[in-house]
mmCIF file of C-alpha atoms and ligand atoms in Angstrom:
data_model
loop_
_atom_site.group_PDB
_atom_site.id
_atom_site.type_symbol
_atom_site.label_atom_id
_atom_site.label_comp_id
_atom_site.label_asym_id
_atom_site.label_seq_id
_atom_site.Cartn_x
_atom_site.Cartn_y
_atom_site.Cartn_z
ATOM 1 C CA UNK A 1 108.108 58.607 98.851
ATOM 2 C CA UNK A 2 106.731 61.794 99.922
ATOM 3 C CA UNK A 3 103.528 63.224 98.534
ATOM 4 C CA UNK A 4 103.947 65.540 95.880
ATOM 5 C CA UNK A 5 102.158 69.323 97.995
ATOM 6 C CA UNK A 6 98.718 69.884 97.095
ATOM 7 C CA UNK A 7 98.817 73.561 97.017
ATOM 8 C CA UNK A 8 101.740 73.896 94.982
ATOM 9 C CA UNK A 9 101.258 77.351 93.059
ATOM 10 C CA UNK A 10 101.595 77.175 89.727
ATOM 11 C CA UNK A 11 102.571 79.513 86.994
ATOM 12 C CA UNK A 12 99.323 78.431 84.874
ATOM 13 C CA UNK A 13 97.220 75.678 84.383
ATOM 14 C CA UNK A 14 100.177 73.375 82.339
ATOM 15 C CA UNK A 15 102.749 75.592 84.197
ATOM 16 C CA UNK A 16 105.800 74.581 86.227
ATOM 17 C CA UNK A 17 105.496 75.107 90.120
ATOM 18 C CA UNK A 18 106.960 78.330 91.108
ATOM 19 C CA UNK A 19 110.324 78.201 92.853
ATOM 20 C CA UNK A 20 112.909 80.359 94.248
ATOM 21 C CA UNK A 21 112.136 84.035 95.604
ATOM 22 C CA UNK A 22 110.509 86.561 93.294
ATOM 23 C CA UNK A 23 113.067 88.108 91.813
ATOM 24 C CA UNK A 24 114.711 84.473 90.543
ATOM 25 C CA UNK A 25 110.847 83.794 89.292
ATOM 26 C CA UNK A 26 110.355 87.463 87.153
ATOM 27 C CA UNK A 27 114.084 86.351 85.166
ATOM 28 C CA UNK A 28 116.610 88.090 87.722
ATOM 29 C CA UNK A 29 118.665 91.082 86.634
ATOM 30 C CA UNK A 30 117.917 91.312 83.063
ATOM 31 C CA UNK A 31 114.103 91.993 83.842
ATOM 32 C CA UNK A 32 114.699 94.589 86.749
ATOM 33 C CA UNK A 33 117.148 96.232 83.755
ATOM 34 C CA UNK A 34 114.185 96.196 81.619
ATOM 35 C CA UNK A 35 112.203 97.475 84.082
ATOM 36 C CA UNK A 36 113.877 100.625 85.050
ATOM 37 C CA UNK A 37 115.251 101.880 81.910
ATOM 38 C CA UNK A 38 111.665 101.672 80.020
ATOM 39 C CA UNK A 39 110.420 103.777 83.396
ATOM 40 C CA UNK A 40 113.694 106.001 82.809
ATOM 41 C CA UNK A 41 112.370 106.407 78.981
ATOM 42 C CA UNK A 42 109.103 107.664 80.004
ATOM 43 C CA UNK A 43 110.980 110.009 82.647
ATOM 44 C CA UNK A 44 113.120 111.630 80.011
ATOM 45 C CA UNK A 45 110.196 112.670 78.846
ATOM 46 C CA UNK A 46 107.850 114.353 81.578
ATOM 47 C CA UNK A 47 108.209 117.764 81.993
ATOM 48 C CA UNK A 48 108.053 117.796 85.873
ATOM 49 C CA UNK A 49 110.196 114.340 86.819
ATOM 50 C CA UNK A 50 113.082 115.265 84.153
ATOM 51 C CA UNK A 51 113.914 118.724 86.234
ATOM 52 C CA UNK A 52 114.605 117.002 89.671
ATOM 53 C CA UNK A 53 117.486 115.158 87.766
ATOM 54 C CA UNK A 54 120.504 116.973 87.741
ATOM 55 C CA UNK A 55 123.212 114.814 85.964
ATOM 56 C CA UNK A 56 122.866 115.378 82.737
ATOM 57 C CA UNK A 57 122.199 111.474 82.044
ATOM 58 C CA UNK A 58 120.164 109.573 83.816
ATOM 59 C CA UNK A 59 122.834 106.296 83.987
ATOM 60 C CA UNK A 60 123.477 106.485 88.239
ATOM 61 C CA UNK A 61 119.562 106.794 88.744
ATOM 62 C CA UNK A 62 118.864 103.772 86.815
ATOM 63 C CA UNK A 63 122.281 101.832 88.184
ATOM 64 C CA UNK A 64 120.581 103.085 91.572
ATOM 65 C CA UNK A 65 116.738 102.275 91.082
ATOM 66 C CA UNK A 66 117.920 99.171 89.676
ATOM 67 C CA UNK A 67 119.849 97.941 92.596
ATOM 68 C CA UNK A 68 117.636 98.659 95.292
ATOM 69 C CA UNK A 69 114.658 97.061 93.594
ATOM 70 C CA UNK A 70 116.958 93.891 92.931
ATOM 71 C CA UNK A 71 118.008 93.774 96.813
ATOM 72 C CA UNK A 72 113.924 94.316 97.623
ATOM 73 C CA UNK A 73 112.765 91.257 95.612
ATOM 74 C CA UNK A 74 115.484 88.975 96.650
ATOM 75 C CA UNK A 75 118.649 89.640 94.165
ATOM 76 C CA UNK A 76 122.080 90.593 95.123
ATOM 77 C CA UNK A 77 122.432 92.851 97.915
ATOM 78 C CA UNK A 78 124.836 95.439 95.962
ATOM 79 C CA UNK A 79 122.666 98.439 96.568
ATOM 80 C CA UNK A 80 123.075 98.586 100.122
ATOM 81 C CA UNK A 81 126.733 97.663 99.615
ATOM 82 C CA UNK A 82 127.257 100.946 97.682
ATOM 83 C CA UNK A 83 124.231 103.179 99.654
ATOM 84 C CA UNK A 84 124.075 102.084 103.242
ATOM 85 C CA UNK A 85 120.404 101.731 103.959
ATOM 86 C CA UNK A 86 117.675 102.685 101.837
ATOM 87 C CA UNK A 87 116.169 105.513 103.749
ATOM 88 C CA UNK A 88 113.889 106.197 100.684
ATOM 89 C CA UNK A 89 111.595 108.835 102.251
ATOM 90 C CA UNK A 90 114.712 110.599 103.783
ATOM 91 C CA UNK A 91 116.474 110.384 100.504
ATOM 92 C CA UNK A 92 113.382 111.781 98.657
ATOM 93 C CA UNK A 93 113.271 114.853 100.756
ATOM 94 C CA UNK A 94 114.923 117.042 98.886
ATOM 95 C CA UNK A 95 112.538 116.553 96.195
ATOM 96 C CA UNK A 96 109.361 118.040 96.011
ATOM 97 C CA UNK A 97 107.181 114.585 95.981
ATOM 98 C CA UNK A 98 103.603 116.063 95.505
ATOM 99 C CA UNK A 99 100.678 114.007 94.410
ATOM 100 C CA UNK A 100 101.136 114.716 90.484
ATOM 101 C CA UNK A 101 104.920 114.009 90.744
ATOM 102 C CA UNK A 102 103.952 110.507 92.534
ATOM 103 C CA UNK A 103 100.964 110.012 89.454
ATOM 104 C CA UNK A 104 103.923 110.466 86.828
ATOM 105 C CA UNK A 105 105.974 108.345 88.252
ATOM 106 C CA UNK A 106 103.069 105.979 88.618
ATOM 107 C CA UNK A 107 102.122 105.947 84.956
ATOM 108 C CA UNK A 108 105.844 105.630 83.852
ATOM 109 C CA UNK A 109 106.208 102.937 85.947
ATOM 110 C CA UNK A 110 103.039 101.190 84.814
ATOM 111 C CA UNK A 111 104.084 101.772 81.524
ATOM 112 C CA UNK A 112 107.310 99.901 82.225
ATOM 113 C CA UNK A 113 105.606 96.751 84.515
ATOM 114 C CA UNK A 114 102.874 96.216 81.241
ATOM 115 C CA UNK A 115 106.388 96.529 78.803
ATOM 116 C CA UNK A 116 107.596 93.107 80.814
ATOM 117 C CA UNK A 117 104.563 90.590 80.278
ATOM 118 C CA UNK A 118 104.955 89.348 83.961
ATOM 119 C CA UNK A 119 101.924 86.589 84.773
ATOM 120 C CA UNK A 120 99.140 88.003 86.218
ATOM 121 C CA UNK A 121 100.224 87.370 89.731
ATOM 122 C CA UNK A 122 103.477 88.524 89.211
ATOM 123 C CA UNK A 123 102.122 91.715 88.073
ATOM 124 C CA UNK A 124 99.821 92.412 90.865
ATOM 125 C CA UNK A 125 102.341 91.479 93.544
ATOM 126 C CA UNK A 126 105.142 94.129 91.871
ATOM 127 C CA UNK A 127 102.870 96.441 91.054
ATOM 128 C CA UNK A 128 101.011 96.447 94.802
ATOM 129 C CA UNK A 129 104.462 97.630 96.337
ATOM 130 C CA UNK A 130 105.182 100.329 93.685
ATOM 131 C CA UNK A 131 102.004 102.077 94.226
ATOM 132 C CA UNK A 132 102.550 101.729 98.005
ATOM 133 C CA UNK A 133 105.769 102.968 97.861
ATOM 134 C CA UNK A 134 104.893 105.620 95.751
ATOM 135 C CA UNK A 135 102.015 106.752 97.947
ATOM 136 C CA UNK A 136 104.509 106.709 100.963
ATOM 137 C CA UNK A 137 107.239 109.331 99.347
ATOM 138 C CA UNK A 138 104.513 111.975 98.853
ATOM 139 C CA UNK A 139 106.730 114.649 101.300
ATOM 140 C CA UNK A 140 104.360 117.918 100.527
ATOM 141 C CA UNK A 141 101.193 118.940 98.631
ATOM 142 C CA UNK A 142 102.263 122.014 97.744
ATOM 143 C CA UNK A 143 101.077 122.636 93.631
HETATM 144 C C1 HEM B 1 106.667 109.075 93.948
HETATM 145 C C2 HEM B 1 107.439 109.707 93.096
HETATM 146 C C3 HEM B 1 108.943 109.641 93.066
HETATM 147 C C4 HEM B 1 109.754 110.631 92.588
HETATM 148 C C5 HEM B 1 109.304 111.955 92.011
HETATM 149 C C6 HEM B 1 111.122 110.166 92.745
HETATM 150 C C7 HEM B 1 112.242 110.892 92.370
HETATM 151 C C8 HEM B 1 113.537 110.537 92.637
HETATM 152 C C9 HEM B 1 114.695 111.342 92.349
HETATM 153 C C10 HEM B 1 114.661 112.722 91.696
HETATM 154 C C11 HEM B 1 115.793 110.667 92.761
HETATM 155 C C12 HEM B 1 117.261 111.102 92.658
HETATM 156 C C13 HEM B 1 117.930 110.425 91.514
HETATM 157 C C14 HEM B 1 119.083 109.574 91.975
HETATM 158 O O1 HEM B 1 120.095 110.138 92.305
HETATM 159 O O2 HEM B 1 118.977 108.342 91.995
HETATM 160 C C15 HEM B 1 115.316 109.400 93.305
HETATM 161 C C16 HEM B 1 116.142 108.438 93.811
HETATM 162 C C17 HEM B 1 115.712 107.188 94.168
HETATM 163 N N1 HEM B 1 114.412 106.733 94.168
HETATM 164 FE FE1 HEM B 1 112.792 107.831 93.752
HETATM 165 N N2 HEM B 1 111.122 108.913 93.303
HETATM 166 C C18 HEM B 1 109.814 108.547 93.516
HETATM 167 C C19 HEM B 1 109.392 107.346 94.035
HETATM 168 C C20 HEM B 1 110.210 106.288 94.326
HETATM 169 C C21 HEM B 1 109.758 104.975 94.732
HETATM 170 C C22 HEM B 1 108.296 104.576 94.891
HETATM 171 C C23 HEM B 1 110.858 104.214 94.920
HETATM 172 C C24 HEM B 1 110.990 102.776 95.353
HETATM 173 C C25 HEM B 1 110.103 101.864 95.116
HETATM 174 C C26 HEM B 1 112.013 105.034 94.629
HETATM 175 C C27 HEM B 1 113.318 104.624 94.696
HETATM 176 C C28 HEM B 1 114.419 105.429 94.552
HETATM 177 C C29 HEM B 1 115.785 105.003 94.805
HETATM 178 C C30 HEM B 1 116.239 103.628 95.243
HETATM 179 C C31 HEM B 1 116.601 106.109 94.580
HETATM 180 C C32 HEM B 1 118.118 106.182 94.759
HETATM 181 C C33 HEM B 1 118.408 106.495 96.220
HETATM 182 C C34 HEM B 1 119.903 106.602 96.494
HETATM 183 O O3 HEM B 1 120.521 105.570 96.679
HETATM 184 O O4 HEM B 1 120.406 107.712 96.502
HETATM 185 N N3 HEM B 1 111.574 106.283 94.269
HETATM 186 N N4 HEM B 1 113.957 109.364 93.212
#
C-alpha cells in the first residue's frame, strides 16, 4: 500500500483533496456561465463598456468570453475551434482599452468572481489572471 501524499491540498480543513484541473474544481461550465453573464449584467450597465458593443445584445460576447475562459482553465477547447487563436491584445485593438475602461471591466468582473462564492484560493488564483489580463489589454491612454 502506498502512502496516502502528505501535501495533499485540501479544499478546507474537513475538505476533500482537490482533483482534476481548475476549471473541473470551480463546477465546469455552469460556473464560467455564471461568471460571464453577471460581468455582462454589470456591462449593460456602464456608460463607457456598453458603447464598444455593437450588436444590439450582448449573447456572442458572452458565448465568446465564455469559451475562451473555459479553454484557459482547462474545459473544452470550443473557443479556439470557432476563433482560431486567441490573439486577445490584437483582437482588443480596435477598442479604445484605456485605464478607466480596464477599471470597469475590473469592478464588473469582481462583482461577478464575489457573485460565485469560489474558496478563497480559488478566488485569488482566478482573480490574479483577470487583473493581469486586464492590465495587459490597456492599448492607449488617451482620456
Ligand atoms: C480591460 C478591459 C477590456 C475591455 C474594455 C474589453 C472589451 C471587449 C470588447 C468590446 C470585445 C468585443 C465583443 C465581442 O465581440 O466579443 C471584447 C472581446 C473579447 N474579450 Fe475583452 N475587453 C477587456 C478585457 C478582456 C480581458 C482581460 C479578457 C480575457 C481575460 C478579455 C477577453 C475577451 C474575449 C475572449 C473576447 C472575444 C474575442 C473574439 O473571439 O473575438 N477581454 N472585449
Amino acid at each position: 500500500m502506498s502512502e496516502p501524499n502528505p501535501v495533499t491540498l485540501r479544499l478546507s480543513q474537513s475538505g476533500e483533496s482537490v482533483q482534476g484541473n481548475f476549471w473541473e474544481q470551480v463546477g465546469g461550465r455552469p460556473t464560467f456561465e455564471r461568471l460571464v453573464r453577471r460581468f455582462y449584467e454589470g456591462v449593460a450597465t456602464d456608460p463607457v463598456l456598453l458603447p464598444m458593443y455593437p450588436e444590439a445584445d450582448l449573447e456572442g460576447a458572452i458565448q465568446r468570453l465564455t469559451g475562451f475562459l473555459e479553454q484557459y482553465w482547462g474545459g473544452p477547447g470550443t473557443y479556439s475551434e470557432e476563433r482560431g487563436h486567441p490573439r486577445l491584445r490584437q483582437r482588443h485593438m480596435p477598442f479604445k482599452v484605456n485605464p478607466d475602461a480596464r477599471d470597469r471591466w475590473l469592478q464588473h468582473m469582481r462583482a461577478a468572481v464575489d457573485s460565485l462564492g469560489l474558496s478563497p484560493l480559488h478566488d485569488a488564483t482566478l482573480w490574479a489572471y483577470l487583473e493581469r489580463a486586464a492590465h495587459a489589454m490597456v492599448n492607449t491612454f488617451e482620456e
